[in-house]
Amino acid sequence: MTPPPARRRRTGANGAAPAHNLPRRGEVRRAQAITTYGVGSLIAVDHESFVVSGLDEADRSWSPDESPRIHERRLARVLGVDYFRLPPASDDTSKDGLRVRRFPVMHSCPECTELQRYRDFNPPAGRSVCGTCEVDLVPSRFVVACEDGHLGEFPYWQWVHRSTDRGATTAGQCGGKLKLRSSGRTASLRSILVSCTCERAPEVSMEGSFRRNALKDLGLTCRGPRPWLGTSAPTKDCGLPLRTLQRGSSAVWQPVLKSALSIPPWSDGRADPLAEHWAKLRKYTDRSAVGAFLDAVFDEEWPVSLDEVMELLDAEREEDPDPEDEAVPDQRYRALRNKEYERLRAGNDERERSRDEQFVCESPLGDQSVLDPLGVTGPMLVKKLREVRALKAFTRLAQPDAATEPKEMPLSDTPLRWLPAMEVRGEGVFLRLDEDRLGTWEKAPAVAARIERMRTAHQRMLDQRADDPSRSVPSPATPRMVLLHTLAHVLVNEWSLKAGYPAAALRERLYAADDMAGMLVYTATSDSAGSLGGLVAQGEPETLDSAIRSAVQRAEWCSSDPLCVESEASGTGGTNLAACHACVMLPETSCEHNNTLLDRALLIGTPDDPHVGFFAHVLGC
């Protein structure tokens, strides 16, 4: 990572930006630039703190050599872009890397206890030390944010002078300097003391600064700061309430990620040469018009035959039935999942495909009837898969999930035709639940009652996040969705023990709707836990039967029982029932729903009603 230049960089004779001489401040993996340290996030490097710059500036520094393009047409169509780009590498071979800006600007010196802007300490070039004391400066531990995604400095001056007449003076006009020290008596906010040398206000602690209305009571609202876009970014009063946050809190930045599997006919790379022209190409329906367009675009031989182009156009229109519908983005994403489900059911035999095929899905050779007593059917061995995960936007304060994307903050101040993304490859196991048995089970009154409690709590949380509660997204909580979600979690835990994969290297992908009842557990990582065949081997019927029985039996007991299994509400906003970190919760990177909408009792039942569990018969109930 490198800080932004103080002025616009000059270009060379050919118009290309030359390599800069800015110092490096640390390293992040490419995957972290999507999931952890994306645009607008805060990153700590040694004793310094920075915010990752927006794509308006990064677009000028992300060279094609370090951030190559990747293509996934189905996902690009859903997100309204033409292509994706890998984040630039930040290792020793990188010539540029990610750009960052110093934030927060307020720093304190532990020696002289002064609290002021970084530049006011007169630090030596390239060092973050106090110009007087020559000790390392400490970035402010506290920042403020609003639910629209703005991020700003904590208002220390107003906090200290809150007992004086706020209308008489404004910040910085009292003639004094701020001081920050720690009494060392406790580790709480009460021991962090802030004062002003003007002596108009007494020394105060930071206790109470995290109250929801703490800054509102001072008459402060959000003014719309966006430090990741630089000082030139236009700001206007937002007016929303401000919340105080720890600089390293996960609530400061949450990514909005979208992903798609590459499936035929898009999974062999044939459409990649046409990516930049697809928006115009898809307007044509007649073969002759398509051929004329290809002649105009490509002077030499077409990279794709006309028959293949027509096949790709037909496949895209099948997933995009009504372009005039206002709800088309939501429809497109549902259609994207529907097509993946159909392809996972149908398979894609490796023997019939070329070596360039990125999606290989085959039926196991064993006798699948051994799974019938479990109510599981249709296992498929996904021997090769490719997933593209794109960073669409980010949120603050509210955590996005699969059902809603609350108050997104875009990555750029201007519209872009691309988004940052990661391309990962792996393997997996797909399975479905028997529709007849599932239909009978989900109609049981006890099952419906538990789901209704979860759905009500989840809907309440979605309404609170929505700008207009009357138009909030309905909760996806249904009996089959919660059952599939919980089953996926216990299988991930089981396979992490039996197959040698760390739980964080496995991911779930749920297909739960009126006409879908399946799930894919797969490994799609860019590290050493990639595709070695170990997970695919778990999909053979006899092995899968043993794994499901073992996972269900393991879920029968939790170290937090009986509190866990008898819980009336747990998790964020009470959106879980019998679920905790000791039994079914997974690392956040493995779960599509941020560990919400989980209920272990739907697998194994409860002490009062064992038959509420779909797999209760496995336990002999």
PDB file of C-alpha atoms in Angstrom, residues 18 32 43 56 85 216 254 274 292 294 322 366 386 389 405 444 460 533 556-557 618:
ATOM      1  CA  PRO A  18       5.587   6.241 -14.187  1.00  0.00           C
ATOM      2  CA  GLN A  32      -8.233  -8.889   1.627  1.00  0.00           C
ATOM      3  CA  ILE A  43      -6.302  -0.316   8.028  1.00  0.00           C
ATOM      4  CA  ASP A  56     -11.751   7.493  -8.595  1.00  0.00           C
ATOM      5  CA  ARG A  85     -10.531  -6.228 -12.102  1.00  0.00           C
ATOM      6  CA  LYS A 216     -27.098  14.188  19.085  1.00  0.00           C
ATOM      7  CA  GLN A 254     -18.758  -4.016   6.080  1.00  0.00           C
ATOM      8  CA  LEU A 274     -16.737  -9.955 -26.359  1.00  0.00           C
ATOM      9  CA  ALA A 292     -22.634  -7.365 -39.221  1.00  0.00           C
ATOM     10  CA  LEU A 294     -18.935  -8.601 -35.389  1.00  0.00           C
ATOM     11  CA  ASP A 322     -38.305  -8.658 -18.787  1.00  0.00           C
ATOM     12  CA  GLY A 366     -22.021 -45.367  -5.671  1.00  0.00           C
ATOM     13  CA  ARG A 386     -14.908 -21.136 -10.604  1.00  0.00           C
ATOM     14  CA  ARG A 389     -16.717 -12.516  -5.882  1.00  0.00           C
ATOM     15  CA  GLU A 405     -28.170  -4.263   1.371  1.00  0.00           C
ATOM     16  CA  ALA A 444     -45.897 -29.286  11.018  1.00  0.00           C
ATOM     17  CA  ARG A 460     -38.040  -6.320  12.599  1.00  0.00           C
ATOM     18  CA  GLY A 533     -10.067 -33.748  -4.431  1.00  0.00           C
ATOM     19  CA  GLU A 556     -27.414 -33.336  19.311  1.00  0.00           C
ATOM     20  CA  TRP A 557     -25.280 -31.987  22.130  1.00  0.00           C
ATOM     21  CA  VAL A 618     -31.466 -40.669  12.752  1.00  0.00           C
TER      22      VAL A 618
END
